[in-house]
Short mmCIF file of C-alpha atoms in Angstrom, two decimals:
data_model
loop_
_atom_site.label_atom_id
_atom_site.label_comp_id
_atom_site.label_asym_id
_atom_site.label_seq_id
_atom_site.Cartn_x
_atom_site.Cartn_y
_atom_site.Cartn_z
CA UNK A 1 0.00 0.00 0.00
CA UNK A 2 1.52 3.56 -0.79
CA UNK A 3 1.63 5.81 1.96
CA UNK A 4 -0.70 8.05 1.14
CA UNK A 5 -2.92 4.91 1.42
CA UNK A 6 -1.99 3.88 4.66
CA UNK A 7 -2.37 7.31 6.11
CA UNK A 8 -6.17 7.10 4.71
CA UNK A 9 -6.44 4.08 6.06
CA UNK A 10 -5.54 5.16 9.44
CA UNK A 11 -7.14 8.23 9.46
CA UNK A 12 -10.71 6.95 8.67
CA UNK A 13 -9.84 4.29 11.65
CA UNK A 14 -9.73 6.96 13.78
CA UNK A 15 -12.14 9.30 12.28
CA UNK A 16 -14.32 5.65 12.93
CA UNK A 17 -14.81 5.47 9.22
CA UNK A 18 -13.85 1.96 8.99
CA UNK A 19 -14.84 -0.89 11.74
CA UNK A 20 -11.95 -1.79 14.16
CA UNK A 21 -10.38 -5.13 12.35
CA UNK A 22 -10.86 -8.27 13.96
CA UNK A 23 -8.74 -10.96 14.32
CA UNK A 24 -8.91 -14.24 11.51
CA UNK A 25 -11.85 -16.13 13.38
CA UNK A 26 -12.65 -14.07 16.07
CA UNK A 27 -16.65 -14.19 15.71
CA UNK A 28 -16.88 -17.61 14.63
CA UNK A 29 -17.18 -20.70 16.26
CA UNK A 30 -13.91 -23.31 16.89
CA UNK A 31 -13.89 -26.08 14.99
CA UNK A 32 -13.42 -28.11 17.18
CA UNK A 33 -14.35 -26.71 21.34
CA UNK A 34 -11.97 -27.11 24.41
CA UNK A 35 -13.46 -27.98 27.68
CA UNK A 36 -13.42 -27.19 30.00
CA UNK A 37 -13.95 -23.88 28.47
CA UNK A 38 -16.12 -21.53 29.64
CA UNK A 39 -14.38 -18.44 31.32
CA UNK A 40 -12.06 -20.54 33.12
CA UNK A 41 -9.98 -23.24 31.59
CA UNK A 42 -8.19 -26.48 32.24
CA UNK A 43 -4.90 -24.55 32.77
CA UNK A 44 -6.02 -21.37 34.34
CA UNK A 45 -7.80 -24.04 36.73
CA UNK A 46 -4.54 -26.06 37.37
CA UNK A 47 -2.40 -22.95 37.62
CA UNK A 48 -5.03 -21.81 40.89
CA UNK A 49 -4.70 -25.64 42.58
CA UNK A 50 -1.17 -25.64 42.37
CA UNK A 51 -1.20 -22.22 44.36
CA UNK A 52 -3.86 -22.92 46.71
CA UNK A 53 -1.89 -26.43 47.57
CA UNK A 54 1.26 -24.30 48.18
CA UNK A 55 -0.60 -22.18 50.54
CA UNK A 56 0.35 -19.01 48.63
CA UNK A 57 -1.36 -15.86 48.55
CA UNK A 58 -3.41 -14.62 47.08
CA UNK A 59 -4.86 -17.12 45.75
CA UNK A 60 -4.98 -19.51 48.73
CA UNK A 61 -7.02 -16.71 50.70
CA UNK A 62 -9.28 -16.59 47.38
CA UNK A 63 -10.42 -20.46 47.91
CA UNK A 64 -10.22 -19.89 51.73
CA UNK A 65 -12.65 -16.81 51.33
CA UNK A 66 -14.99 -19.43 49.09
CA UNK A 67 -15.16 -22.01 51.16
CA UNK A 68 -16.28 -20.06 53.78
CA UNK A 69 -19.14 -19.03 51.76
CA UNK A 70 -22.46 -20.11 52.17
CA UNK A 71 -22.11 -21.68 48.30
CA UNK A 72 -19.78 -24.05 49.66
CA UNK A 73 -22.31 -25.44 52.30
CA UNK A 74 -22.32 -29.46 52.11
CA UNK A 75 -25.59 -29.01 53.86
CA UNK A 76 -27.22 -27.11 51.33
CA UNK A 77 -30.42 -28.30 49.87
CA UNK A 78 -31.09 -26.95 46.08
CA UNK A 79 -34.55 -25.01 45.85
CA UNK A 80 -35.56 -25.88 42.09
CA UNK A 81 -39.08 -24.51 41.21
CA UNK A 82 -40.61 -25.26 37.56
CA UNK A 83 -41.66 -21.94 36.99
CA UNK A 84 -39.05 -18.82 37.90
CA UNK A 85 -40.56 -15.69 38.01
CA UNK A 86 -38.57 -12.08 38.12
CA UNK A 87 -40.27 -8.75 38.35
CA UNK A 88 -37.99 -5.46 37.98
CA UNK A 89 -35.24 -5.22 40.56
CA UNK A 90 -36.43 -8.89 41.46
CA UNK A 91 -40.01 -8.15 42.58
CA UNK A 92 -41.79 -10.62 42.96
CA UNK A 93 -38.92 -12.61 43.64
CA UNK A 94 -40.39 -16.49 42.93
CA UNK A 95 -36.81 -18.31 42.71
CA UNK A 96 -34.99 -15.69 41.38
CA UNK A 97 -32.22 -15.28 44.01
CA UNK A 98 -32.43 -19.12 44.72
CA UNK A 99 -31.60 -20.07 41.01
CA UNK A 100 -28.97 -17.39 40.91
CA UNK A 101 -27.58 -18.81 44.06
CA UNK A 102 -27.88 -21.96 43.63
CA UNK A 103 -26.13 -21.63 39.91
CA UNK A 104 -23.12 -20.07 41.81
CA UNK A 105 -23.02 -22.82 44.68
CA UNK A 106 -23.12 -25.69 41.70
CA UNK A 107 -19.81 -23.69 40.60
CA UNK A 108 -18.52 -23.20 43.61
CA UNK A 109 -18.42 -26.94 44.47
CA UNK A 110 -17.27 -27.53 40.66
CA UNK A 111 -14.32 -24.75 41.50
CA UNK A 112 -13.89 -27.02 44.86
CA UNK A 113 -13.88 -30.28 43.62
CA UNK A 114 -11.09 -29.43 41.23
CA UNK A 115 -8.92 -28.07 43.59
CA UNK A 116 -9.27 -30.90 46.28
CA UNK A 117 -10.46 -33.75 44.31
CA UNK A 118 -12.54 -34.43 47.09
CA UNK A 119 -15.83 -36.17 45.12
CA UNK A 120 -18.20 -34.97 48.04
CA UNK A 121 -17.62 -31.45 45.97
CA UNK A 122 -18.70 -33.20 42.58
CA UNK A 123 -21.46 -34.63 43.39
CA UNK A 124 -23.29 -31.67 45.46
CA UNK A 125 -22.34 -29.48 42.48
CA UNK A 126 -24.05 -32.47 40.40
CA UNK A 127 -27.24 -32.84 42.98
CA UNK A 128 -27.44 -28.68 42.34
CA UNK A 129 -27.84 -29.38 38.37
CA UNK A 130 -30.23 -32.71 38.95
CA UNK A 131 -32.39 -30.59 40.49
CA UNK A 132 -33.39 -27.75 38.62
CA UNK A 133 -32.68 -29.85 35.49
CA UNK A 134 -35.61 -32.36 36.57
CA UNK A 135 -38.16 -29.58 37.44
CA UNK A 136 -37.46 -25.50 36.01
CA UNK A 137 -39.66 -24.93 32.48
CA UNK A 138 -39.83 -21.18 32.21
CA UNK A 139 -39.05 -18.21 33.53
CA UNK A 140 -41.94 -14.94 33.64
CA UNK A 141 -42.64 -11.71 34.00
CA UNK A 142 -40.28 -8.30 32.94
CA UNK A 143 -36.69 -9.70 34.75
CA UNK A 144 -37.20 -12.90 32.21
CA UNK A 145 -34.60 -12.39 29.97
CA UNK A 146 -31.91 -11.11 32.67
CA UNK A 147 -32.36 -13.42 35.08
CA UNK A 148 -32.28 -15.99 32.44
CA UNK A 149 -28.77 -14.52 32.11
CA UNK A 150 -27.64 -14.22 34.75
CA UNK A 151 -28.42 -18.09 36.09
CA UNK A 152 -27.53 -19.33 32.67
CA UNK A 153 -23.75 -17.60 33.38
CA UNK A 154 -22.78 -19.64 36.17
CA UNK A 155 -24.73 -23.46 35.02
CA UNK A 156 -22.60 -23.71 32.21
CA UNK A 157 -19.22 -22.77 34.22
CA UNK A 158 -20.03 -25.90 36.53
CA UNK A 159 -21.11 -28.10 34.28
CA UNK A 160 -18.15 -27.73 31.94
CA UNK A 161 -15.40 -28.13 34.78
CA UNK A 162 -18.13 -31.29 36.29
CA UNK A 163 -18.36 -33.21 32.66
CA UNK A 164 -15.03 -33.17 31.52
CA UNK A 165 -12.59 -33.75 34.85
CA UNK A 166 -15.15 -35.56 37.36
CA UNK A 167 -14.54 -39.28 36.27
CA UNK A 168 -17.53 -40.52 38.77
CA UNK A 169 -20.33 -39.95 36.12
CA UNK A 170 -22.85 -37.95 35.82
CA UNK A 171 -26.02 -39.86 34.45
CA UNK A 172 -27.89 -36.95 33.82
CA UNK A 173 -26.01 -34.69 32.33
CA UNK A 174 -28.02 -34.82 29.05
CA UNK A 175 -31.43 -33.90 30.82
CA UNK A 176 -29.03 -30.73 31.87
CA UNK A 177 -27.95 -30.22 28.59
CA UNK A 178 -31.60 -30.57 27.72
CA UNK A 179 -32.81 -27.54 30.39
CA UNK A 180 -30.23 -25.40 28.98
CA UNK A 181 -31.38 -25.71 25.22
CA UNK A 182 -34.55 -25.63 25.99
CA UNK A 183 -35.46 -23.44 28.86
CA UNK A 184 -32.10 -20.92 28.89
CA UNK A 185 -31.51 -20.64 25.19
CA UNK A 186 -34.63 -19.67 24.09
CA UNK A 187 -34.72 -16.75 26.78
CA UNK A 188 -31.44 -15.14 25.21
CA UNK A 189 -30.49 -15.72 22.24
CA UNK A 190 -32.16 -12.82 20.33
CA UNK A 191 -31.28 -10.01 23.14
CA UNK A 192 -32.43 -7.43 24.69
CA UNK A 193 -33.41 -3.48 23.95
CA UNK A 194 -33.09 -2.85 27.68
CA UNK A 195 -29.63 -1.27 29.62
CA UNK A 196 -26.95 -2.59 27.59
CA UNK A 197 -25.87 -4.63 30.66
CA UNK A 198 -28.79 -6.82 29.48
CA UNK A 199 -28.25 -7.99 26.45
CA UNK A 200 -23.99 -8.62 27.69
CA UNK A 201 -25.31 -10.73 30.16
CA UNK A 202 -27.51 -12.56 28.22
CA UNK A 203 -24.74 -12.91 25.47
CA UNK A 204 -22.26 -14.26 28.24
CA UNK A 205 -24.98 -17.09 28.87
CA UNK A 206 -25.85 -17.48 25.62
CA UNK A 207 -21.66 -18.34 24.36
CA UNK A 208 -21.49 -20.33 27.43
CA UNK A 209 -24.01 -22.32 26.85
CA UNK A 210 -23.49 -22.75 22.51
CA UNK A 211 -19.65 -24.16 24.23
CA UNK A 212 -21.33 -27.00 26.29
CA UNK A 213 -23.81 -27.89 24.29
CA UNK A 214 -20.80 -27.42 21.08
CA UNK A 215 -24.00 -25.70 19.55
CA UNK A 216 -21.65 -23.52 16.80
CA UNK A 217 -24.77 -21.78 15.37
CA UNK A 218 -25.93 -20.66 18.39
CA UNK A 219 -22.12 -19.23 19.49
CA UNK A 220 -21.98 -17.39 15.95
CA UNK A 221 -25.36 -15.26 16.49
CA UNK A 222 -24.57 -14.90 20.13
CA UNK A 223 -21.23 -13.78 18.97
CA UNK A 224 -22.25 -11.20 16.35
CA UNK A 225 -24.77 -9.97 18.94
CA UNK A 226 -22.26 -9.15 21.24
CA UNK A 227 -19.94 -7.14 19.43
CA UNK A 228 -22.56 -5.01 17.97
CA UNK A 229 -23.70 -4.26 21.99
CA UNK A 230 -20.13 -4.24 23.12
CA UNK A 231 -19.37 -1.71 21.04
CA UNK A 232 -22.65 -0.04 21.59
CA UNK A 233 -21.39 -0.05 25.46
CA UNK A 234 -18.41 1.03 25.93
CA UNK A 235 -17.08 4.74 23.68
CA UNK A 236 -14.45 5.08 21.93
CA UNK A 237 -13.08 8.47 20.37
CA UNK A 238 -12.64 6.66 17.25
CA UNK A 239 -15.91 5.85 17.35
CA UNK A 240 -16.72 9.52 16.50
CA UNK A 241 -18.80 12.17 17.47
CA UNK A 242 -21.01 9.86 19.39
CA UNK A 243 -21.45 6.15 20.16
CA UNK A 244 -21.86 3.14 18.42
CA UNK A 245 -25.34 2.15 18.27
CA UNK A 246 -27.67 -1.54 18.22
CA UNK A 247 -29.23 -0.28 15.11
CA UNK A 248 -32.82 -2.35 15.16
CA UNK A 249 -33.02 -0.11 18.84
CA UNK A 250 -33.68 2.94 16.48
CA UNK A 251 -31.40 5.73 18.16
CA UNK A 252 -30.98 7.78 15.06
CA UNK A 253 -30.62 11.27 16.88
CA UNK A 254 -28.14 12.80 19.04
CA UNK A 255 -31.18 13.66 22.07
CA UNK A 256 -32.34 9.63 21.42
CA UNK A 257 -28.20 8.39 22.23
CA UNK A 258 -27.82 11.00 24.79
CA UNK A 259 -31.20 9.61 26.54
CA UNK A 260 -30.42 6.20 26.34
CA UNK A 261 -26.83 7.38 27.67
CA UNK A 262 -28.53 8.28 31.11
CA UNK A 263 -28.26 12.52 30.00
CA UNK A 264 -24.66 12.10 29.36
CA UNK A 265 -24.02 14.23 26.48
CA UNK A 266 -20.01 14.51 26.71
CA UNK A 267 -18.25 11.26 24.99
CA UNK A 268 -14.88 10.16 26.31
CA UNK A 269 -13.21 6.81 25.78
CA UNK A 270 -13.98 4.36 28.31
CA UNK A 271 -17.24 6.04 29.11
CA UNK A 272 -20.30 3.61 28.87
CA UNK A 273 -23.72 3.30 28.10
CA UNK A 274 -24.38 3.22 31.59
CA UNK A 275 -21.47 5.18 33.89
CA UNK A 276 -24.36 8.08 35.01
CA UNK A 277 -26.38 5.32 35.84
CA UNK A 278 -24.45 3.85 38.45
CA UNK A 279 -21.03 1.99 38.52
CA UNK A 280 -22.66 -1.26 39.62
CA UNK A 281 -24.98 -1.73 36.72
CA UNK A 282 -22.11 -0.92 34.95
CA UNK A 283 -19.78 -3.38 36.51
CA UNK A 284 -22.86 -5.82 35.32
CA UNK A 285 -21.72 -5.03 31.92
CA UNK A 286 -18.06 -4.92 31.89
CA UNK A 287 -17.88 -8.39 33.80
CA UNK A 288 -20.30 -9.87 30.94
CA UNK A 289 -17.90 -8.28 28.20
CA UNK A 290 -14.29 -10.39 29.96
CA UNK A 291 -16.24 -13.31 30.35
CA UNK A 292 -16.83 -13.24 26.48
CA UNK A 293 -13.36 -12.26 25.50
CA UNK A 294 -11.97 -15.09 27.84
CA UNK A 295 -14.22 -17.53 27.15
CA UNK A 296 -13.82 -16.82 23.16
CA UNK A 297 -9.41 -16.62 24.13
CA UNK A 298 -9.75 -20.75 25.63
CA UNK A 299 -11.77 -21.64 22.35
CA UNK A 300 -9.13 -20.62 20.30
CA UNK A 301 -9.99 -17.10 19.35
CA UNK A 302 -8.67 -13.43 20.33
CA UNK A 303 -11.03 -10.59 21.17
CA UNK A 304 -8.76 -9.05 23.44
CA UNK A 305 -7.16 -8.05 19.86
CA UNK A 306 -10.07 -6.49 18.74
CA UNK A 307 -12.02 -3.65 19.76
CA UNK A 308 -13.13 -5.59 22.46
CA UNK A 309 -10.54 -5.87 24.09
CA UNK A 310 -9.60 -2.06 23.73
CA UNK A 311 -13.24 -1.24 24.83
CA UNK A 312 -12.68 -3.17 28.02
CA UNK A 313 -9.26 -1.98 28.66
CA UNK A 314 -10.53 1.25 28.84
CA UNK A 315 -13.58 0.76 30.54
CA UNK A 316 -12.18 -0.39 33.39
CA UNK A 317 -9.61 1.96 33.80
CA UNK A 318 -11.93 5.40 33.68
CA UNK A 319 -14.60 3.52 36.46
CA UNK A 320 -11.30 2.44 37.82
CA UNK A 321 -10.06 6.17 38.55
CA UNK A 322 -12.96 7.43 39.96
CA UNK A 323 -13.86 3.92 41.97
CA UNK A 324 -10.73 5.14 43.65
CA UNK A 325 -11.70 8.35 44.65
CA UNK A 326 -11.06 10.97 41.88
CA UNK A 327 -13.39 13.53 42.13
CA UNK A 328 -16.28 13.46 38.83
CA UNK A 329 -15.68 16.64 36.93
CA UNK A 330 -19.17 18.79 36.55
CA UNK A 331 -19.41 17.05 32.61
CA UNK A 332 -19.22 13.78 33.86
CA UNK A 333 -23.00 12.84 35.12
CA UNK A 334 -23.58 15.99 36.34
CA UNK A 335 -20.78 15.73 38.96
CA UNK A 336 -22.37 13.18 40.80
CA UNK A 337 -21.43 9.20 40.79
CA UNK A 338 -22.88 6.50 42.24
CA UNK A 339 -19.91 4.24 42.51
CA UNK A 340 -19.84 0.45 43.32
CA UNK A 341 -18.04 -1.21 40.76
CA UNK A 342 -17.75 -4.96 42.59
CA UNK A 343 -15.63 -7.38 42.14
CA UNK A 344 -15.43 -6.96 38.12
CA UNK A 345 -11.85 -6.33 37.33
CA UNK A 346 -9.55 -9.65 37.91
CA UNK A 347 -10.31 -11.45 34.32
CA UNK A 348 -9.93 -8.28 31.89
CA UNK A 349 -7.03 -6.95 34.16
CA UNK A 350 -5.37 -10.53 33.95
CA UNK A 351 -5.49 -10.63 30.39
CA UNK A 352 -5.00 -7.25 29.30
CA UNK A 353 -2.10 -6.17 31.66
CA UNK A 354 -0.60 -9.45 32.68
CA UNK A 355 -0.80 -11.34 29.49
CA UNK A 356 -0.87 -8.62 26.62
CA UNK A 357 1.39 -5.91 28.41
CA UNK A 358 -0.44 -2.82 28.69
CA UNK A 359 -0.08 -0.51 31.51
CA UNK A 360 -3.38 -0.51 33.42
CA UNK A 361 -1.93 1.47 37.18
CA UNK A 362 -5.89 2.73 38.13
CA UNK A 363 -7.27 -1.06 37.48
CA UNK A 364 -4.57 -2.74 39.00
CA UNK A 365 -4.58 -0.67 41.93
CA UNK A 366 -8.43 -1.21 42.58
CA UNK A 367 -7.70 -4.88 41.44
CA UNK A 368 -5.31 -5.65 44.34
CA UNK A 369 -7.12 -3.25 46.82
CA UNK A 370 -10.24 -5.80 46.59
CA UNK A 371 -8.70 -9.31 46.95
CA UNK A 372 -9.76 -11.76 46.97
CA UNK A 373 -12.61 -10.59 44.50
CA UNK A 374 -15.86 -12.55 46.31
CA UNK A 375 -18.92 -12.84 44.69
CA UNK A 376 -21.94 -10.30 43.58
CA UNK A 377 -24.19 -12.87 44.15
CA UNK A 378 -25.24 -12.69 40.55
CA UNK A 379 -23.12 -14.68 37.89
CA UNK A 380 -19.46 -13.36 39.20
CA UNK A 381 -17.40 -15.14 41.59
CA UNK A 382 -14.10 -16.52 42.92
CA UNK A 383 -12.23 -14.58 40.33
CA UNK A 384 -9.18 -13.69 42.13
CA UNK A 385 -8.83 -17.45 43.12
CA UNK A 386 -9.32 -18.33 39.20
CA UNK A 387 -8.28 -15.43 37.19
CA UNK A 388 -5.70 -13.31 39.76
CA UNK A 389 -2.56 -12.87 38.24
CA UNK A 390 -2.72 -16.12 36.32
CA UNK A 391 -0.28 -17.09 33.25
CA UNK A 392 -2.31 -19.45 31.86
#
């Protein structure tokens, strides 16, 4: 290419002209999937026993800090109901926060059983799947779709680590597979025109569950869905004058985006759809975004090379700043932020600063200031204990 060329080229990148390349493969499915492989992988999870064996910190406070949880209860008795229902903000709450939690105790004893290979941990995460695999049908009302999500996040992350290193069977692990294509799928797959932290968690469910089931149509729409929303999330100042949008959501004016972005009319990079909301439904989004990108990194692919990964690097480092304490200028929401990030930041910091180099002080800082990284007692947990400073 001449140079004149190349400076075109570059220049329209950055006017946002042209779409951010992607890397060869990174929105279709593998050929052929690894398991486990569904945020956390085989290595990543032998990399975390080795350090919790050796006693050293911090990831051996991490699976201390889990255990202690009420997820890791041997006494606990799964609460399966056939029909979930979800109202806004969880109201009525019939099952919501027991399918949530019991999702995240099933991966919690997956998480446990791995590290110990004590089978007492495999098969209460396996009596967790039995039941709500033998009885759930639906989920109702407005929360549907999000709850769906959120629930669907965490079954898949236990079952993956349960099928494919637990060697004492698991006889019905195709009725689970069943409950996922049948009752999660459905629920997701074609998104959401809510928040934007919607539709990202509902994507995050969606991939995880296309890599169990090895369902490769069902990873490539999820897939294409999510990079249109991610970069309908998070800004860019190549982007342009304003953000990307989800184009069948119809913002076609500048009052429509700045609505939809909470009455934020000032676009810096790193800013998101939802920042003037509040941090935490934020964090929501973020998390679902390095799920993806890690999830997509084990099966092969690289969307930390993409926009995505650029979008999440700098996402978390300008809610990183002010999580910290930096005053909001009066531009920024007014002033006025309504922090509470949560314990978001281990898997894109991991990959982004540890593995691919770049300098990330604001997100490292909060990073190590909150280990070990709990749970939100949503779809995230135990990430310092899987994801903290891991090579693999």
């Amino acid at each position: 290419m001449r140079r004149t060329g190349l400076l075109a080229v570059v220049a329209a990148l950055v006017a946002g002209v042209l779409a951010w390349p992607s890397a060869p493969g990174a929105e279709a499915a593998p050929a052929t999937f690894t398991h486990p492989g569904v945020a956390v992988s085989r290595g990543q999870l032998d990399f975390a026993r080795s350090q919790v064996l050796a006693g050293a910190q911090p990831w051996k406070g991490a699976y201390d800090q889990m255990m202690a949880s009420r997820y890791a209860d041997p006494n606990r008795a799964p609460k399966p109901r056939a029909v979930v229902e979800c109202g806004s903000y969880s109201n009525p709450n019939n099952g919501c926060t027991d399918e949530r939690e019991d999702a995240i105790a099933a991966y919690t004893n997956a998480l446990a059983w791995y590290i110990t290979r004590d089978a007492r941990y495999a098969r209460k995460s396996i009596q967790l799947m039995d039941a709500w695999s033998a009885v759930i049908t639906d989920h109702t009302n407005s929360n549907a779709p999000l709850q769906t999500g959120w629930a669907g996040s965490s079954w898949p992350r236990a079952a993956e680590i349960i099928k494919h290193t637990y060697t004492g069977g698991w006889p019905n692990s195709g009725r689970f597979s069943t409950m996922l294509r049948n009752v999660y799928l459905p629920e997701i797959i074609n998104g959401s025109h809510s928040n934007g932290n919607w539709e990202l968690s509902m994507m995050e469910a969606a991939i995880g569950i296309s890599v169990f089931l090895e369902d490769r149509a069902s990873y490539d729409k999820a897939m294409a869905k999510f990079r249109t929303r991610t970069a309908a999330y998070v800004y860019l100042a190549s982007d342009g004058e304003l953000p990307k949008t989800v184009p069948s959501q119809n913002l076609d004016t500048r009052d429509k985006i700045v609505n939809y972005w909470q009455g934020q009319s000032t676009f810096v990079t790193g800013l998101t759809q939802e920042t003037c909301r509040d941090f935490t439904h934020t964090g929501y989004g973020i998390s679902a975004i390095s799920h993806v990108a890690e999830t997509s990194r084990i099966q092969g692919q690289d969307l930390y090379g993409t926009d995505v990964g650029e979008r999440l690097r700098h996402a978390l480092g300008f809610q990183a700043k002010y999580q910290l304490g930096t005053a909001a200028p009066a531009w920024l929401c007014g002033g006025s932020l309504h922090l509470g990030l949560g314990p978001v930041t281990e898997v894109g910091h991991n990959a982004l600063a540890n593995r691919l180099g770049h300098a990330m002080t604001n997100t490292q800082t909060l990073t190590e200031r909150n280990r070990p990284a709990g749970s939100n007692n949503l779809f995230v947990a135990w990430e310092t204990l899987t994801h903290g400073d891991n090579p693999s």
